[in-house]
Tab-separated table of C-alpha atoms in Angstrom:
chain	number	residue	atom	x	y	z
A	1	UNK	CA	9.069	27.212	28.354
A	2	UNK	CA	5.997	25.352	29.795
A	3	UNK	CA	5.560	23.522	26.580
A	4	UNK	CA	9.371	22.585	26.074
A	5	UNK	CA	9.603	20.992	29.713
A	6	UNK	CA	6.597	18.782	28.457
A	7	UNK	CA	8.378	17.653	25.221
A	8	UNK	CA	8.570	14.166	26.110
A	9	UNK	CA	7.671	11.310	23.978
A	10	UNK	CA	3.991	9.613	24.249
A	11	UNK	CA	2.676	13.813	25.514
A	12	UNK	CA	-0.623	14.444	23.081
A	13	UNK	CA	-1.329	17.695	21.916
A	14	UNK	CA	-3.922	19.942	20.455
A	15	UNK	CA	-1.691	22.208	17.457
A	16	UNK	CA	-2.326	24.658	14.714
A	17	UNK	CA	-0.580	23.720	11.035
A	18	UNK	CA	1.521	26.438	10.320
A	19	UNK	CA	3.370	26.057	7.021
A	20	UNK	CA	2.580	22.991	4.583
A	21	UNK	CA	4.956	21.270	2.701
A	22	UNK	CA	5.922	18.635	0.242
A	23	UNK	CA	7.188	16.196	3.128
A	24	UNK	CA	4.558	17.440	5.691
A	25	UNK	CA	3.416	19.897	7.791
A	26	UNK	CA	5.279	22.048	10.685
A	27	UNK	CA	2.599	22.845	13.796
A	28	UNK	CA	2.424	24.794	16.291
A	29	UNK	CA	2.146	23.165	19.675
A	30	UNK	CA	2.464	26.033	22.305
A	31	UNK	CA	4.749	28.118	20.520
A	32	UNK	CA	7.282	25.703	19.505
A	33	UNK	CA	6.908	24.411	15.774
A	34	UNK	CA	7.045	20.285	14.795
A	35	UNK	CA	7.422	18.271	11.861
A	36	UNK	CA	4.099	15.778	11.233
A	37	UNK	CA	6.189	13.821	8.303
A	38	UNK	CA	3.782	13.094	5.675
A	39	UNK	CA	4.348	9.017	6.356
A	40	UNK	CA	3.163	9.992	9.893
A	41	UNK	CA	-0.626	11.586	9.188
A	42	UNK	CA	-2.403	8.735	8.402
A	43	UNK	CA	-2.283	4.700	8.368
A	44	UNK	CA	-3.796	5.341	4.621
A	45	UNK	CA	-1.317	6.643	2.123
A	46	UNK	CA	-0.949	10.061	1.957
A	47	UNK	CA	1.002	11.365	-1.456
A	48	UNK	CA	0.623	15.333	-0.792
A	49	UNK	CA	0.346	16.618	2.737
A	50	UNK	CA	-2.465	18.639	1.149
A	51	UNK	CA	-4.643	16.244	0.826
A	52	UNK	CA	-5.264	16.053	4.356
A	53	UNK	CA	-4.035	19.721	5.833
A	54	UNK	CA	-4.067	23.808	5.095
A	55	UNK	CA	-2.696	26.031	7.092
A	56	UNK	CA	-4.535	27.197	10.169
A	57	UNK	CA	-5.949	23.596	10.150
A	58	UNK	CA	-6.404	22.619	14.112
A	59	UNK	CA	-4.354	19.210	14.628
A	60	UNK	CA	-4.324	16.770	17.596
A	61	UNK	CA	-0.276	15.479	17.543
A	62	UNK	CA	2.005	13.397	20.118
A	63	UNK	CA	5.609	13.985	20.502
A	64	UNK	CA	7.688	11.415	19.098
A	65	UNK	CA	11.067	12.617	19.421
A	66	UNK	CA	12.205	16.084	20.462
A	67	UNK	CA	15.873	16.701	20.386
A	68	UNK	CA	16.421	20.003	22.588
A	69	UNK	CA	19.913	20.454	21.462
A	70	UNK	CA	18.770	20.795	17.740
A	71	UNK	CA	15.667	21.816	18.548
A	72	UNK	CA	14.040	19.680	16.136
A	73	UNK	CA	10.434	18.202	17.268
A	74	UNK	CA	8.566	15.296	15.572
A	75	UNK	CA	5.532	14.362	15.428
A	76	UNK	CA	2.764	12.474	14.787
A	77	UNK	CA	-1.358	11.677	13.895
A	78	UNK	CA	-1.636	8.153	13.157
A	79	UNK	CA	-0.289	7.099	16.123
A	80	UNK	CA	-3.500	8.706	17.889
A	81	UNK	CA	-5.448	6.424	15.823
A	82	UNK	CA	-7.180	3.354	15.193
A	83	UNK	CA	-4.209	0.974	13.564
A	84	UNK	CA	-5.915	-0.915	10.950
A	85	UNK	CA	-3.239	-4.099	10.763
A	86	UNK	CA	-4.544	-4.891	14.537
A	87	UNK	CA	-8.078	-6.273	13.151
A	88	UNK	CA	-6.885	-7.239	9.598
A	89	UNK	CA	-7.658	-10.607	10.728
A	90	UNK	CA	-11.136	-9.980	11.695
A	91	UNK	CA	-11.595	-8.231	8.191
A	92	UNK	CA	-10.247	-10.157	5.733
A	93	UNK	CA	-9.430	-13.839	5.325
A	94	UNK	CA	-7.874	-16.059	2.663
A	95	UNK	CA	-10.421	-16.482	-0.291
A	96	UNK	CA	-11.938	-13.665	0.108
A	97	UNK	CA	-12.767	-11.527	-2.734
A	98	UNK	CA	-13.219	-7.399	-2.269
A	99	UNK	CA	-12.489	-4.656	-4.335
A	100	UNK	CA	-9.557	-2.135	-4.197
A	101	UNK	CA	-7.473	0.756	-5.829
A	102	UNK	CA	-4.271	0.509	-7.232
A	103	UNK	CA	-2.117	3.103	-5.286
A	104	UNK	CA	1.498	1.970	-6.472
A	105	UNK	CA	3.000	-0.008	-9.064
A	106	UNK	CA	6.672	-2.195	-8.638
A	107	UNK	CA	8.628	-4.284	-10.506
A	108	UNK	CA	7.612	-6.939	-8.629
A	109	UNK	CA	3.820	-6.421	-8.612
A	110	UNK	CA	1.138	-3.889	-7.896
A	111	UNK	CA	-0.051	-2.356	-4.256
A	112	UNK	CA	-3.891	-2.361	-3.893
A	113	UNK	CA	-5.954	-0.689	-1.156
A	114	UNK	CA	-8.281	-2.510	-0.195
A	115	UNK	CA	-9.314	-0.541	2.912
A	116	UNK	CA	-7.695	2.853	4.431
A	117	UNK	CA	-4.326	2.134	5.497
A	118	UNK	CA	-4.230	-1.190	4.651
A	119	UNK	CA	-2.730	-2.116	0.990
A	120	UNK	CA	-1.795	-5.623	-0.231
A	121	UNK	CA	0.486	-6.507	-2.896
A	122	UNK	CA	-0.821	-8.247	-6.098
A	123	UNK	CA	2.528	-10.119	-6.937
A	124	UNK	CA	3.502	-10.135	-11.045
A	125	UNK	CA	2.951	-13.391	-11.472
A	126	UNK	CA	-0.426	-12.814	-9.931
A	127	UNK	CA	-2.024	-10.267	-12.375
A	128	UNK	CA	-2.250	-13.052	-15.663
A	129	UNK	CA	-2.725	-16.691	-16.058
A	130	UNK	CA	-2.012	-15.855	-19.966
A	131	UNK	CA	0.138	-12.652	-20.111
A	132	UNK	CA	3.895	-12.532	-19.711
A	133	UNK	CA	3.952	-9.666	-17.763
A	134	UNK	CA	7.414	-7.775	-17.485
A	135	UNK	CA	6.206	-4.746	-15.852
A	136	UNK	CA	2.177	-4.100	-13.967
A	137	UNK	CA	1.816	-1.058	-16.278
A	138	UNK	CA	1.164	-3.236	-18.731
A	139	UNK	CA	-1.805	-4.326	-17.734
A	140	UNK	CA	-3.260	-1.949	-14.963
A	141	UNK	CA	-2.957	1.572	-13.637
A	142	UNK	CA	-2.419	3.494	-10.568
A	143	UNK	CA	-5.772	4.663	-9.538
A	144	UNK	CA	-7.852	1.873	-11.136
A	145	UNK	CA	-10.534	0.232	-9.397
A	146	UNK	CA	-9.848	-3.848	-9.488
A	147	UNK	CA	-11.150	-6.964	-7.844
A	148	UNK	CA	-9.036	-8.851	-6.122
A	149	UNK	CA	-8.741	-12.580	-4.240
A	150	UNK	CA	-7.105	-12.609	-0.730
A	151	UNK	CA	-3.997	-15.412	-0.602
A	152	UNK	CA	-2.613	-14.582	2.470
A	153	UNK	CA	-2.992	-12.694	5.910
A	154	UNK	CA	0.343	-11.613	7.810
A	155	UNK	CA	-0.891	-9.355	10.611
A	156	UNK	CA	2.887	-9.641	11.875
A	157	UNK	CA	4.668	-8.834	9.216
A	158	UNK	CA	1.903	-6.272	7.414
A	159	UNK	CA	1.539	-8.004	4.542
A	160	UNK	CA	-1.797	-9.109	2.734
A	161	UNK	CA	-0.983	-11.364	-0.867
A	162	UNK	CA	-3.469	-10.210	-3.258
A	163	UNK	CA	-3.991	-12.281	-6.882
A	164	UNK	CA	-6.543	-10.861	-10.210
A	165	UNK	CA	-5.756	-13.380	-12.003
A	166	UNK	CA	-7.415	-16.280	-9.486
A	167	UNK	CA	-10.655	-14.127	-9.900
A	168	UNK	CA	-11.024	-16.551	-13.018
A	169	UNK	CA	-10.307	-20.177	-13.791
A	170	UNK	CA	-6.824	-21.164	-15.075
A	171	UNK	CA	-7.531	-21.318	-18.869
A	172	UNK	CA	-4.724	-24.054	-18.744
A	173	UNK	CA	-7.051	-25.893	-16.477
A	174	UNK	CA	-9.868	-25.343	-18.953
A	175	UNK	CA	-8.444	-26.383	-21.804
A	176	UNK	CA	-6.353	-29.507	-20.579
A	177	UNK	CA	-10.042	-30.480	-19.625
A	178	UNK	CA	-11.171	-30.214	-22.834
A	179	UNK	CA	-8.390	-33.139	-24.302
A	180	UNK	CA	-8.270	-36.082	-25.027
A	181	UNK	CA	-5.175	-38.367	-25.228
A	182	UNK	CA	-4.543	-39.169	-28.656
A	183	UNK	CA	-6.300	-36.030	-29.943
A	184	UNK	CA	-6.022	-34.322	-33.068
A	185	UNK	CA	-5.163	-30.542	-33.084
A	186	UNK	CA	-4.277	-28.015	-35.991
A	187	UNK	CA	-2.204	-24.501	-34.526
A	188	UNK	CA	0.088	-21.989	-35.851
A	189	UNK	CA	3.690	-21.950	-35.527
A	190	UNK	CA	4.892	-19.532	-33.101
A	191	UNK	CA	8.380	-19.620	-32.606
A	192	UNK	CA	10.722	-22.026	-33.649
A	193	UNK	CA	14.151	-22.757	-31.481
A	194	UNK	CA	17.305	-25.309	-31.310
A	195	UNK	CA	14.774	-27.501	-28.978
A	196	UNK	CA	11.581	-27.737	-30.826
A	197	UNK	CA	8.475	-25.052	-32.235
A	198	UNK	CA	5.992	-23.634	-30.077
A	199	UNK	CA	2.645	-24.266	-31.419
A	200	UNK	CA	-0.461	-21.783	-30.643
């Protein structure tokens, strides 16, 4: 009963994890039993709630919600610590170049840790100056180690805009600087169309 008055949101305190699961862990905060949902443990990603957690683990928690009614109690960990976003600015800067692990792959592009909790996305477009790349997998894997070059900082709106591809010169670049007007070139045919042939 003690524990229930103090329920409230923002109260901090010292559990025991009870029962793991695939979504997080229940624990034990003075006999009543709260959800820590996995996306609330840690500003890093967590995939498995095992990673981090076995039962009997001791766990410092606040309350986030608790709804007496349904007796349902949430929790959380990360909110007890350090929030990496609030010196991303201090960290990292546009043109910088650090290394990272892929921990998620889109359509649109690739996620890349580059520190705990903090993950950038390395747009499509941004993985290949020469590559038409229709999905990441193509060319990288979740869990690989990869350089990357910093574009952009949003502190605001969490985002960091990652680019491989910048980590070497534009080979269009390269080449055009290696013409001439008036030139004379010899290349295979690659594809011919209503408009005209493409010419490797």
């Amino acid at each position: 009963r003690q524990t229930r008055e103090r329920l409230e949101p923002g109260e901090v305190f010292d559990g025991v994890v009870r029962t793991v699961k695939p979504y997080g862990v229940f624990v034990d905060v003075g006999g009543v039993e709260g959800l820590l949902h996995v996306t609330n443990m840690s500003w890093a990603r967590v995939d498995q709630p095992e990673e981090l957690f076995r039962v009997g683990d001791a766990v410092r928690v606040v309350v986030l919600d608790y709804n007496a009614k349904k007796k349902r109690l949430s929790l959380g960990r990360k909110q007890l610590l350090a929030d990496p976003w609030e010196e991303v600015e201090d960290r990292f800067s546009e043109g910088d170049v650090v290394n990272g692990k892929v921990v998620s792959l889109a359509d649109y592009g690739a996620f890349v840790e580059i520190a705990p909790g903090l993950e950038g996305l390395v747009h499509v477009t941004e993985l290949s100056w020469t590559d038409r790349v229709e999905h990441p997998s193509q060319v990288i894997e979740i869990g690989q180690e990869v350089g990357v070059k910093v574009l952009s900082v949003d502190p605001d709106g969490r985002r960091i805009s990652l680019s491989i591809k910048q980590l070497a010169d534009n080979p269009w670049e390269v080449f055009a600087r290696s013409l001439e007007d008036g030139q004379v070139l010899s290349g295979q045919v690659r594809n011919v169309t209503d408009f005209g042939a493409f010419v490797e």
